Short mmCIF file of C-alpha atoms in Angstrom, two decimals:
data_model
loop_
_atom_site.label_atom_id
_atom_site.label_comp_id
_atom_site.label_asym_id
_atom_site.label_seq_id
_atom_site.Cartn_x
_atom_site.Cartn_y
_atom_site.Cartn_z
CA MET A 1 131.07 176.52 -41.60
CA CYS A 2 128.14 177.92 -39.68
CA PHE A 3 125.97 180.85 -40.66
CA PHE A 4 123.48 183.21 -39.13
CA TYR A 5 120.89 185.45 -40.69
CA PHE A 6 121.31 189.18 -40.68
CA PHE A 7 118.90 191.88 -41.74
CA ARG A 8 119.74 195.38 -42.81
CA ASN A 9 118.21 198.20 -44.81
CA MET A 10 119.85 197.15 -48.04
CA ALA A 11 118.18 198.30 -51.22
CA ILE A 12 118.39 196.26 -54.39
CA PHE A 13 118.03 198.40 -57.47
CA VAL A 14 117.65 196.88 -60.90
CA ILE A 15 117.20 198.53 -64.27
CA THR A 16 116.80 196.36 -67.34
CA ILE A 17 116.09 197.39 -70.90
CA ASN A 18 114.72 194.74 -73.24
CA MET A 19 114.32 195.34 -76.95
CA LEU A 20 112.50 192.88 -79.16
CA GLY A 21 111.62 193.03 -82.81
CA ALA A 22 109.52 190.36 -84.47
CA PHE A 23 108.01 189.64 -87.86
CA GLU A 24 104.71 187.93 -87.17
CA THR A 25 102.69 185.69 -89.47
CA ARG A 26 99.17 186.93 -90.15
CA ALA A 27 96.16 185.27 -91.75
CA GLY A 28 96.66 185.13 -95.50
CA GLN A 29 100.40 185.77 -95.22
CA PRO A 30 103.17 183.24 -95.97
CA GLU A 31 104.10 181.27 -92.86
CA THR A 32 107.49 182.83 -92.24
CA ALA A 33 108.73 184.51 -89.10
CA ALA A 34 111.99 185.98 -87.88
CA LYS A 35 113.00 187.34 -84.49
CA LEU A 36 115.51 190.05 -83.77
CA GLY A 37 116.43 190.74 -80.16
CA VAL A 38 118.81 192.70 -77.95
CA ASN A 39 118.92 192.46 -74.16
CA VAL A 40 120.98 194.96 -72.17
CA THR A 41 121.06 194.75 -68.37
CA GLN A 42 122.56 197.05 -65.76
CA GLN A 43 122.40 196.34 -62.03
CA SER A 44 123.58 198.64 -59.29
CA ALA A 45 123.58 195.83 -56.72
CA GLU A 46 123.22 192.06 -56.84
CA SER A 47 119.54 191.42 -57.14
CA ASP A 48 119.81 188.54 -56.01
CA GLN A 49 93.00 182.85 -62.20
CA SER A 50 89.79 180.72 -63.67
CA HIS A 51 91.17 177.65 -65.38
CA HIS A 52 89.26 177.40 -68.65
CA GLN A 53 91.23 179.34 -71.23
CA ASP A 54 90.42 178.07 -74.71
CA GLY A 55 91.90 180.87 -76.85
CA HIS A 56 95.07 180.01 -78.73
CA GLY A 57 97.44 182.58 -80.14
CA ASP A 58 100.20 182.59 -82.69
CA ASP A 59 103.72 181.35 -82.15
CA GLU A 60 104.87 184.49 -80.33
CA LYS A 61 104.79 184.85 -76.56
CA HIS A 62 103.25 188.32 -76.66
CA HIS A 63 100.10 189.05 -78.61
CA GLU A 64 99.36 192.62 -77.77
CA HIS A 65 98.60 194.08 -81.19
CA ASP A 66 97.97 191.23 -83.57
CA GLU A 67 94.38 191.60 -84.71
CA GLY A 68 94.75 188.44 -86.79
CA VAL A 69 95.04 186.36 -83.63
CA GLU A 70 92.14 185.19 -81.51
CA SER A 71 91.84 187.27 -78.33
CA ILE A 72 93.52 185.75 -75.29
CA LEU A 73 91.88 186.18 -71.89
CA VAL A 74 94.21 186.54 -68.93
CA LEU A 75 92.93 185.14 -65.66
CA SER A 76 95.69 185.98 -63.18
CA THR A 77 94.45 189.57 -62.77
CA ARG A 78 91.14 188.27 -61.33
CA LEU A 79 88.86 190.13 -63.78
CA GLY A 80 89.48 187.97 -66.86
CA ARG A 81 90.13 190.65 -69.47
CA SER A 82 91.72 190.34 -72.90
CA VAL A 83 95.50 190.53 -72.84
CA ASN A 84 95.24 193.48 -75.25
CA ASP A 85 92.96 195.45 -72.91
CA GLU A 86 94.66 194.61 -69.61
CA PRO A 87 96.52 197.58 -68.01
CA ILE A 88 98.67 195.13 -66.04
CA ARG A 89 101.42 193.68 -68.23
CA VAL A 90 100.88 189.92 -68.45
CA GLU A 91 103.17 187.60 -70.40
CA VAL A 92 101.26 184.64 -71.89
CA ILE A 93 102.85 181.39 -73.02
CA VAL A 94 100.26 179.65 -75.17
CA ARG A 95 99.49 175.98 -75.70
CA GLU A 96 101.52 175.58 -78.90
CA GLU A 97 104.70 176.65 -77.14
CA LEU A 98 103.93 174.47 -74.13
CA GLU A 99 103.63 171.42 -76.37
CA GLU A 100 107.03 172.15 -77.89
CA LYS A 101 108.70 172.53 -74.48
CA ALA A 102 106.90 169.49 -73.04
CA ILE A 103 108.40 167.30 -75.75
CA MET A 104 111.89 168.54 -74.90
CA ARG A 105 111.45 168.30 -71.13
CA PRO A 106 108.26 166.47 -70.09
CA GLY A 107 109.27 166.00 -66.46
CA ASN A 108 109.09 169.59 -65.16
CA ILE A 109 108.14 173.16 -66.05
CA SER A 110 111.55 174.85 -65.80
CA MET A 111 112.00 175.10 -69.58
CA LEU A 112 108.54 176.64 -70.08
CA VAL A 113 109.55 180.02 -68.68
CA ALA A 114 113.30 180.02 -69.29
CA GLU A 115 113.04 181.75 -72.68
CA THR A 116 110.76 184.57 -71.51
CA GLY A 117 112.39 188.00 -71.18
CA GLY A 118 113.01 189.08 -67.59
CA VAL A 119 112.64 185.51 -66.30
CA ARG A 120 115.59 183.40 -65.20
CA VAL A 121 115.68 179.85 -63.87
CA GLN A 122 118.52 179.73 -61.34
CA THR A 123 120.08 176.59 -59.89
CA THR A 124 120.07 176.72 -56.09
CA SER A 125 121.53 173.29 -55.25
CA PRO A 126 123.82 171.81 -57.92
CA ALA A 127 124.08 168.52 -56.02
CA LEU A 128 120.33 167.88 -56.22
CA GLY A 129 119.63 169.94 -59.34
CA SER A 130 117.05 172.19 -57.66
CA ALA A 131 116.20 175.59 -59.14
CA ASN A 132 113.86 178.53 -58.65
CA ILE A 133 112.44 181.27 -60.88
CA ARG A 134 113.68 184.85 -60.63
CA LEU A 135 111.51 187.61 -62.09
CA GLN A 136 113.29 190.80 -63.16
CA GLY A 137 116.36 189.99 -61.09
CA LEU A 138 114.59 189.48 -57.74
CA TYR A 139 115.21 186.44 -55.54
CA GLY A 140 113.24 183.37 -56.50
CA ARG A 141 111.66 183.14 -53.06
CA TYR A 142 109.62 186.26 -53.92
CA THR A 143 107.89 184.50 -56.85
CA GLN A 144 104.45 183.00 -56.18
CA LEU A 145 103.73 179.82 -58.16
CA LEU A 146 100.02 179.18 -58.69
CA ASN A 147 97.94 176.55 -60.45
CA ASP A 148 94.63 177.92 -61.74
CA GLY A 149 95.02 180.76 -59.27
CA LEU A 150 95.48 178.39 -56.31
CA PRO A 151 98.70 177.97 -54.28
CA LEU A 152 98.66 174.18 -54.68
CA TYR A 153 102.44 174.03 -54.23
CA GLY A 154 102.45 176.12 -51.06
CA GLY A 155 102.73 179.79 -50.22
CA GLN A 156 106.47 179.58 -50.88
CA ALA A 157 107.10 176.72 -53.29
CA SER A 158 110.48 175.09 -52.70
CA SER A 159 113.10 174.96 -55.41
CA ILE A 160 112.76 171.20 -55.73
CA GLY A 161 109.01 171.68 -56.20
CA LEU A 162 109.64 173.48 -59.48
CA LEU A 163 111.22 170.27 -60.81
CA GLN A 164 108.30 168.09 -59.72
CA ILE A 165 105.50 169.64 -61.81
CA PRO A 166 104.89 168.06 -65.24
CA PRO A 167 103.55 170.38 -67.99
CA THR A 168 101.34 167.75 -69.64
CA ASP A 169 97.94 169.16 -68.63
CA LEU A 170 98.70 172.87 -69.01
CA ASN A 171 96.84 175.07 -71.47
CA SER A 172 98.85 178.25 -70.90
CA VAL A 173 101.17 180.02 -68.47
CA GLU A 174 100.63 183.61 -67.32
CA ILE A 175 103.43 185.70 -65.82
CA ILE A 176 103.04 188.97 -63.90
CA LYS A 177 106.35 190.67 -63.13
CA GLY A 178 106.78 193.09 -60.27
CA SER A 179 104.97 193.18 -56.96
CA ALA A 180 101.63 191.35 -57.04
CA SER A 181 101.07 191.46 -53.27
CA SER A 182 97.94 193.55 -53.91
CA LEU A 183 96.48 190.54 -55.75
CA TYR A 184 97.87 187.52 -53.88
CA GLY A 185 99.48 188.66 -50.63
CA GLY A 186 103.02 188.56 -49.30
CA SER A 187 104.19 185.48 -51.20
CA ALA A 188 103.93 187.40 -54.50
CA MET A 189 106.28 190.31 -53.73
CA GLY A 190 108.34 189.62 -56.86
CA GLY A 191 105.55 188.49 -59.17
CA VAL A 192 103.29 185.59 -60.09
CA ILE A 193 103.53 182.58 -62.39
CA ASN A 194 100.09 181.08 -62.91
CA LEU A 195 99.78 177.64 -64.55
CA ILE A 196 96.43 177.39 -66.35
CA SER A 197 95.19 173.83 -66.82
CA ARG A 198 93.43 172.32 -69.82
CA LYS A 199 89.67 171.90 -69.75
CA PRO A 200 87.90 168.84 -71.18
CA THR A 201 86.16 169.45 -74.51
CA ASN A 202 83.04 167.80 -75.92
CA GLU A 203 85.15 164.89 -77.14
CA SER A 204 87.35 162.43 -75.29
CA GLU A 205 91.09 163.03 -75.41
CA ALA A 206 94.05 160.78 -74.67
CA GLU A 207 97.75 161.62 -74.85
CA VAL A 208 100.81 159.57 -73.97
CA LEU A 209 104.31 161.01 -74.05
CA MET A 210 107.41 158.85 -73.65
CA ASN A 211 110.88 160.36 -73.43
CA LEU A 212 114.27 158.61 -73.32
CA THR A 213 117.60 160.39 -72.88
CA SER A 214 121.19 159.43 -73.59
CA ARG A 215 121.95 159.89 -69.85
CA ASP A 216 119.66 157.04 -68.78
CA GLY A 217 116.61 159.19 -68.11
CA GLN A 218 113.03 158.13 -68.81
CA ASP A 219 109.74 160.01 -68.65
CA LEU A 220 106.25 158.65 -69.20
CA THR A 221 103.28 161.01 -68.89
CA THR A 222 99.62 160.54 -69.75
CA TYR A 223 96.67 162.90 -70.08
CA LEU A 224 93.08 161.66 -70.27
CA ALA A 225 90.03 163.93 -70.52
CA ALA A 226 86.38 163.31 -71.30
CA PRO A 227 82.90 164.77 -70.80
CA LEU A 228 80.92 162.75 -68.25
CA ASP A 229 77.55 164.26 -69.21
CA ASP A 230 76.16 167.63 -70.27
CA SER A 231 77.36 169.27 -67.04
CA PHE A 232 80.40 167.29 -65.87
CA GLY A 233 83.84 166.84 -67.36
CA ALA A 234 86.95 165.22 -65.93
CA SER A 235 90.64 164.85 -66.66
CA ILE A 236 93.57 163.07 -65.09
CA THR A 237 97.30 163.48 -65.54
CA ALA A 238 99.82 160.92 -64.32
CA GLY A 239 103.54 160.59 -64.76
CA SER A 240 106.51 158.38 -63.98
CA HIS A 241 110.00 159.91 -64.14
CA HIS A 242 113.40 158.31 -63.64
CA GLN A 243 116.96 159.57 -63.88
CA SER A 244 120.03 157.50 -62.99
CA VAL A 245 122.87 159.22 -61.14
CA GLN A 246 125.59 160.40 -63.51
CA ASP A 247 129.25 161.00 -62.64
CA LEU A 248 130.28 162.55 -65.94
CA ASP A 249 133.97 163.09 -65.14
CA ASP A 250 134.52 159.97 -62.97
CA ASP A 251 135.71 161.96 -59.94
CA GLY A 252 133.37 160.24 -57.47
CA TRP A 253 130.93 163.18 -57.29
CA ILE A 254 127.47 162.89 -58.86
CA ASP A 255 127.11 165.56 -61.54
CA MET A 256 123.48 164.75 -62.40
CA ALA A 257 121.27 163.87 -59.46
CA GLY A 258 119.29 160.67 -59.74
CA TYR A 259 115.59 160.52 -58.95
CA GLU A 260 112.50 158.36 -59.08
CA ARG A 261 109.24 160.33 -59.16
CA TYR A 262 105.54 159.55 -59.56
CA THR A 263 102.76 162.13 -59.94
CA ALA A 264 98.99 162.09 -60.37
CA ARG A 265 96.40 164.86 -60.64
CA PRO A 266 92.69 164.29 -61.39
CA ARG A 267 90.44 167.28 -62.09
CA LEU A 268 86.64 167.61 -62.09
CA PHE A 269 84.66 170.35 -63.87
CA TRP A 270 80.95 171.13 -63.46
CA GLN A 271 78.92 173.77 -65.26
CA GLY A 272 75.38 174.51 -64.17
CA LYS A 273 72.59 175.80 -66.37
CA ASN A 274 72.35 179.04 -64.41
CA GLY A 275 76.00 179.92 -65.06
CA THR A 276 77.45 178.39 -61.90
CA ASN A 277 80.83 176.69 -62.36
CA VAL A 278 82.72 174.40 -59.99
CA TYR A 279 86.25 173.11 -60.41
CA ALA A 280 88.01 170.71 -58.04
CA THR A 281 91.37 168.95 -58.08
CA VAL A 282 93.61 166.82 -55.90
CA GLY A 283 97.26 166.02 -56.45
CA PHE A 284 99.88 163.56 -55.28
CA MET A 285 103.63 163.45 -55.80
CA THR A 286 106.38 161.25 -54.37
CA GLU A 287 110.07 161.44 -55.22
CA ASN A 288 113.41 160.06 -54.06
CA ARG A 289 116.38 162.18 -55.19
CA ASP A 290 120.09 161.32 -54.73
CA GLY A 291 123.22 163.44 -55.10
CA GLY A 292 126.61 164.03 -53.49
CA THR A 293 129.34 161.39 -53.54
CA ARG A 294 128.83 158.04 -55.21
CA GLU A 295 128.61 154.97 -53.03
CA GLY A 296 132.09 154.05 -51.80
CA GLN A 297 133.61 157.37 -52.97
CA THR A 298 134.90 160.28 -50.89
CA THR A 299 135.53 164.00 -51.22
CA PRO A 300 139.16 165.31 -51.30
CA ASP A 301 139.23 165.47 -47.47
CA GLY A 302 138.61 161.71 -47.27
CA ASN A 303 134.97 161.86 -46.15
CA SER A 304 131.93 160.64 -48.02
CA PHE A 305 129.09 163.11 -48.46
CA ALA A 306 125.73 161.80 -49.60
CA GLN A 307 123.06 164.42 -50.28
CA THR A 308 119.55 163.06 -50.66
CA GLN A 309 115.97 164.26 -50.42
CA ASP A 310 112.78 162.21 -50.25
CA SER A 311 109.57 164.17 -50.81
CA GLU A 312 105.84 163.55 -50.61
CA ARG A 313 103.18 166.13 -51.44
CA PHE A 314 99.41 166.00 -51.16
CA ASP A 315 97.24 168.91 -52.23
CA GLY A 316 93.69 169.80 -53.12
CA GLY A 317 91.76 172.84 -54.24
CA PHE A 318 88.45 174.09 -55.57
CA ILE A 319 86.98 177.13 -57.31
CA ALA A 320 83.26 177.91 -57.43
CA ASN A 321 81.68 180.92 -59.09
CA GLY A 322 78.36 182.05 -60.43
CA PRO A 323 76.08 185.02 -61.11
CA LEU A 324 74.41 187.11 -58.42
CA GLY A 325 72.40 189.11 -60.91
CA ALA A 326 72.73 190.80 -64.24
CA THR A 327 76.03 192.56 -63.39
CA LEU A 328 77.34 190.78 -60.27
CA ASP A 329 79.21 187.51 -59.75
CA TRP A 330 80.41 185.60 -56.71
CA ASN A 331 83.58 183.55 -56.34
CA PHE A 332 84.71 181.17 -53.62
CA ARG A 333 87.97 179.25 -53.67
CA GLY A 334 90.22 177.29 -51.34
CA SER A 335 93.25 175.03 -51.27
CA ALA A 336 95.32 172.92 -48.90
CA MET A 337 98.81 171.48 -49.28
CA ALA A 338 100.97 169.23 -47.09
CA GLN A 339 104.52 168.30 -48.03
CA ASN A 340 106.98 166.06 -46.15
CA HIS A 341 110.75 166.04 -46.64
CA ASN A 342 113.45 163.67 -45.45
CA LYS A 343 116.89 165.11 -46.24
CA ARG A 344 120.47 164.01 -45.73
CA PHE A 345 123.49 166.31 -45.85
CA GLY A 346 126.40 163.94 -45.21
CA GLU A 347 125.84 162.65 -41.68
CA VAL A 348 123.22 165.29 -40.85
CA LEU A 349 119.57 164.29 -41.15
CA GLU A 350 116.65 166.68 -41.54
CA GLU A 351 112.96 165.84 -41.49
CA ASP A 352 110.27 168.47 -41.89
CA ARG A 353 106.71 169.20 -42.93
CA HIS A 354 105.27 172.18 -44.81
CA GLU A 355 101.58 173.05 -44.77
CA SER A 356 99.71 175.77 -46.62
CA TYR A 357 96.02 176.72 -46.59
CA LEU A 358 93.84 179.27 -48.39
CA LEU A 359 90.19 180.30 -48.19
CA GLU A 360 88.95 183.24 -50.24
CA SER A 361 85.60 184.77 -51.11
CA SER A 362 84.92 187.69 -53.44
CA VAL A 363 82.21 189.57 -55.32
CA SER A 364 82.80 191.21 -58.69
CA GLY A 365 80.76 193.43 -60.97
CA TYR A 366 80.92 195.61 -64.01
CA THR A 367 79.40 198.63 -65.71
CA ALA A 368 79.92 199.99 -69.21
CA SER A 369 83.38 201.35 -68.34
CA THR A 370 84.33 199.73 -65.02
CA GLN A 371 85.11 196.27 -63.70
CA TRP A 372 85.70 195.70 -59.99
CA VAL A 373 86.18 193.00 -57.38
CA VAL A 374 86.28 193.04 -53.57
CA GLY A 375 86.99 190.10 -51.31
CA VAL A 376 88.35 188.60 -48.13
CA ALA A 377 90.99 185.91 -47.74
CA MET A 378 92.59 183.77 -45.06
CA GLN A 379 96.03 182.29 -45.72
CA SER A 380 98.13 180.08 -43.46
CA ASP A 381 101.70 178.86 -43.93
CA ARG A 382 103.29 176.43 -41.45
CA PHE A 383 106.61 174.65 -41.07
CA GLN A 384 107.71 172.01 -38.55
CA SER A 385 111.19 170.48 -38.28
CA VAL A 386 111.70 167.24 -36.36
CA TYR A 387 115.37 167.81 -35.52
CA PHE A 388 115.57 171.62 -35.59
CA PRO A 389 112.36 172.94 -33.97
CA ASN A 390 113.91 176.40 -33.49
CA PHE A 391 113.10 177.03 -37.14
CA ASP A 392 109.40 176.20 -36.81
CA TYR A 393 106.98 178.94 -37.78
CA ARG A 394 103.29 179.50 -38.32
CA TYR A 395 102.01 182.49 -40.27
CA ASP A 396 98.26 183.18 -40.26
CA VAL A 397 97.24 186.05 -42.50
CA PRO A 398 93.64 187.28 -42.84
CA GLY A 399 93.23 190.02 -45.41
CA VAL A 400 90.88 192.10 -47.53
CA PHE A 401 91.49 193.14 -51.12
CA ALA A 402 89.91 195.23 -53.85
CA GLN A 403 90.57 195.98 -57.50
CA ALA A 404 88.97 198.34 -60.01
CA ASP A 405 89.66 198.60 -63.73
CA TYR A 406 88.38 201.76 -65.37
CA GLU A 407 88.33 202.58 -69.07
CA LEU A 408 88.48 206.36 -69.38
CA THR A 409 88.60 206.39 -73.18
CA GLU A 410 89.16 203.86 -75.94
CA GLN A 411 92.86 204.69 -75.72
CA PHE A 412 93.40 205.04 -71.96
CA SER A 413 92.51 202.71 -69.09
CA THR A 414 93.79 202.10 -65.60
CA SER A 415 93.77 199.38 -62.94
CA VAL A 416 94.01 200.12 -59.22
CA SER A 417 94.29 197.34 -56.64
CA ALA A 418 95.07 197.21 -52.94
CA ARG A 419 95.27 194.64 -50.19
CA VAL A 420 95.47 194.91 -46.40
CA ASP A 421 96.81 191.88 -44.52
CA ASP A 422 96.88 191.37 -40.75
CA HIS A 423 99.99 189.19 -40.47
CA SER A 424 100.28 187.15 -37.26
CA GLU A 425 104.00 187.97 -36.93
CA PHE A 426 104.51 191.25 -38.79
CA GLY A 427 101.27 193.13 -38.19
CA THR A 428 99.30 195.17 -40.68
CA GLN A 429 100.66 195.23 -44.24
CA PHE A 430 99.30 197.51 -46.97
CA SER A 431 100.05 196.56 -50.59
CA PRO A 432 98.77 198.90 -53.33
CA ARG A 433 99.38 198.75 -57.07
CA ILE A 434 98.39 201.03 -59.94
CA SER A 435 98.73 200.21 -63.64
CA MET A 436 97.92 202.31 -66.70
CA LEU A 437 97.46 201.50 -70.37
CA TYR A 438 97.69 204.04 -73.21
CA ARG A 439 97.15 202.91 -76.83
CA PRO A 440 97.34 205.65 -79.46
CA ASP A 441 97.21 203.98 -82.87
CA ASP A 442 100.06 201.45 -83.21
CA LEU A 443 101.81 202.53 -80.00
CA THR A 444 101.12 200.78 -76.70
CA MET A 445 102.39 202.05 -73.35
CA ARG A 446 101.94 200.34 -69.99
CA ALA A 447 103.16 201.70 -66.65
CA SER A 448 102.91 200.05 -63.23
CA TYR A 449 103.88 200.98 -59.69
CA GLY A 450 103.39 198.78 -56.65
CA LEU A 451 104.39 198.05 -53.07
CA GLY A 452 104.75 194.58 -51.61
CA TYR A 453 106.04 192.64 -48.64
CA PHE A 454 107.46 189.22 -47.88
CA ALA A 455 107.45 187.34 -44.56
CA PRO A 456 110.98 185.95 -44.01
CA THR A 457 111.48 182.23 -43.47
CA PRO A 458 114.65 180.15 -43.01
CA PHE A 459 114.53 179.13 -46.67
CA VAL A 460 116.75 181.58 -48.47
CA GLU A 461 118.37 180.32 -51.66
CA GLU A 462 121.52 178.94 -50.00
CA ILE A 463 119.52 176.61 -47.73
CA GLU A 464 118.74 174.30 -50.63
CA ALA A 465 122.41 173.32 -50.70
CA ALA A 466 123.37 173.77 -47.03
CA GLY A 467 120.37 172.66 -44.98
CA LEU A 468 119.24 173.99 -41.60
CA ALA A 469 121.87 172.24 -39.49
CA ARG A 470 124.44 175.01 -39.60
CA LEU A 471 122.10 177.98 -39.36
CA SER A 472 121.36 180.12 -36.37
CA PRO A 473 117.65 180.46 -35.53
CA LEU A 474 115.97 183.60 -36.78
CA SER A 475 115.70 186.47 -34.32
CA ASP A 476 114.71 190.15 -34.48
CA ILE A 477 113.56 189.79 -38.07
CA GLN A 478 111.50 192.28 -40.03
CA GLU A 479 109.34 191.82 -43.08
CA GLU A 480 111.06 192.36 -46.40
CA THR A 481 109.46 195.16 -48.41
CA ALA A 482 109.69 196.14 -52.06
CA VAL A 483 108.84 199.04 -54.33
CA THR A 484 108.57 197.95 -57.97
CA SER A 485 107.83 199.98 -61.07
CA SER A 486 107.92 199.34 -64.79
CA LEU A 487 107.35 201.03 -68.13
CA ASP A 488 106.59 198.98 -71.25
CA ILE A 489 106.49 200.60 -74.67
CA SER A 490 105.75 198.69 -77.87
CA TYR A 491 105.21 199.85 -81.42
CA GLN A 492 103.87 197.92 -84.36
CA PHE A 493 104.57 198.86 -87.97
CA ASN A 494 102.99 196.43 -90.41
CA GLN A 495 104.56 193.08 -89.45
CA LEU A 496 107.35 194.57 -87.36
CA GLU A 497 106.81 194.92 -83.62
CA THR A 498 109.39 196.44 -81.30
CA GLY A 499 109.27 196.79 -77.55
CA ILE A 500 111.25 198.39 -74.74
CA THR A 501 110.83 197.52 -71.07
CA LEU A 502 112.30 199.52 -68.21
CA PHE A 503 111.82 198.43 -64.62
CA SER A 504 113.22 199.03 -61.17
CA SER A 505 112.92 197.10 -57.91
CA ILE A 506 114.01 198.39 -54.51
CA VAL A 507 113.96 195.84 -51.68
CA GLU A 508 114.61 196.68 -48.04
CA ASN A 509 115.32 194.43 -45.03
CA VAL A 510 116.77 191.77 -47.32
CA THR A 511 117.40 188.47 -45.51
CA GLU A 512 120.95 187.22 -46.10
CA LEU A 513 123.53 184.87 -44.56
CA GLU A 514 126.82 185.67 -42.86
CA THR A 515 129.58 183.26 -41.79
CA PHE A 516 130.47 183.30 -38.10
CA SER A 517 132.22 179.92 -37.53
CA SER A 518 134.41 177.51 -39.48
CA GLN A 519 133.27 174.50 -37.46
CA LYS A 520 132.84 171.40 -39.62
CA TRP A 521 129.12 171.25 -40.19
CA TRP A 522 129.07 167.55 -41.13
CA ALA A 523 129.93 166.60 -37.53
CA THR A 524 127.32 164.44 -35.84
CA GLN A 525 126.15 167.44 -33.79
CA PRO A 526 124.87 170.59 -35.51
CA CYS A 527 126.51 173.94 -34.94
CA SER A 528 125.98 175.36 -31.48
CA PHE A 529 124.36 178.77 -31.17
CA ASN A 530 124.62 180.66 -27.92
#
């Protein structure tokens, strides 16, 4: 079959109510805990940064009212406030939980977020095992994946990329649901997942994790960290991951894709005596992944169909910040990523290259009741296909952004942020967001409303399984836009905490696929588009 893209003013509307009750362990209390939860979902249409957090919380994902727990600073909202005081709702997965999940699945981060409410890991290509992360029912392509606030995996991380990131060197994970375009641009229309790395301590550390599975899978990861002197610290994470192909029902089709993957990521930290901090990292990943029919086997129509993907990724990034005076700070950050793919869909070959770049500079300050930041950014996202150049694109997006958090009273505070991007293909884009926090006694209420946009690319969810060969080139496309809102209410009574979350997301100009030909797409020539 062949497909083409179509765009229409289709609105996706989602309402979800989450209810969670938890008994939490406090200092001086017996170490017992129980969780009670109900999740009810109704959908009217298919809806389909810094890096040095040292605070650890309890064993719960959300720590909004537990005074017996050390305060957790959230970094994804740019101003580095306590999670209790942040008007923007931020889910935090702390180090203790990461260690538990890393033992169960040390090869990738998919399990880290799978148990968080409103977050779903969805398989996009069963043959290769790829998956993406959907926040509050929105498509996974709207989710921006960051590492220490940097898009080291690209402006639009591929679904396979999610399975190529080991969790070994992570200290926490921060999740912002709903449009975050006001903070990070068009790639964050559905929200942000920020992976916060571990920082070397005053003592040397060494960890080795080996994992063997009953399905002939092996993982070996290492983490080394040490102070180099009074100012410098360094860490390195490396991993080797192997999975043999598995045909569980002996029908000739591979049910578990096989892969061979190697990763490495060194990090360097420097802290000056005047308060200046510099962080730099580079990363490398290579993987060969195999799926489809087993060697010598065929599908029911008598044809063999091998589906493979070979990947290489190189990336690098830095963050530098320091004081400008008693109440001002400067911040400068940048990143670059290049990723090469060689894919096979039966007899069809695809070879492509993704590139992503970021440069950003900002100034922040504070008074007794206000924190603010203003900055400029330049983002670039590029794609080149060797065999299908009609799908090539280059998006260059300069922008300016600002955010102000204001504490009106001890009980009420608000956060207002906005961003204006000058997109090279879709023109001027304005992305505002307002969030409010109200905390009377044991009741906490958070409300957010935001607008966002997304620049369409050929890589909708179905492309992971189908490839570009049977797609019509994009034409007459418009940016996808979203209006997101949420209301979070939580109440704590002694050790019992309950919470209700209501949210809605309306997306227009949704990019989707439509069949227009039944031509066999595994023919040696791709589908013809006139």
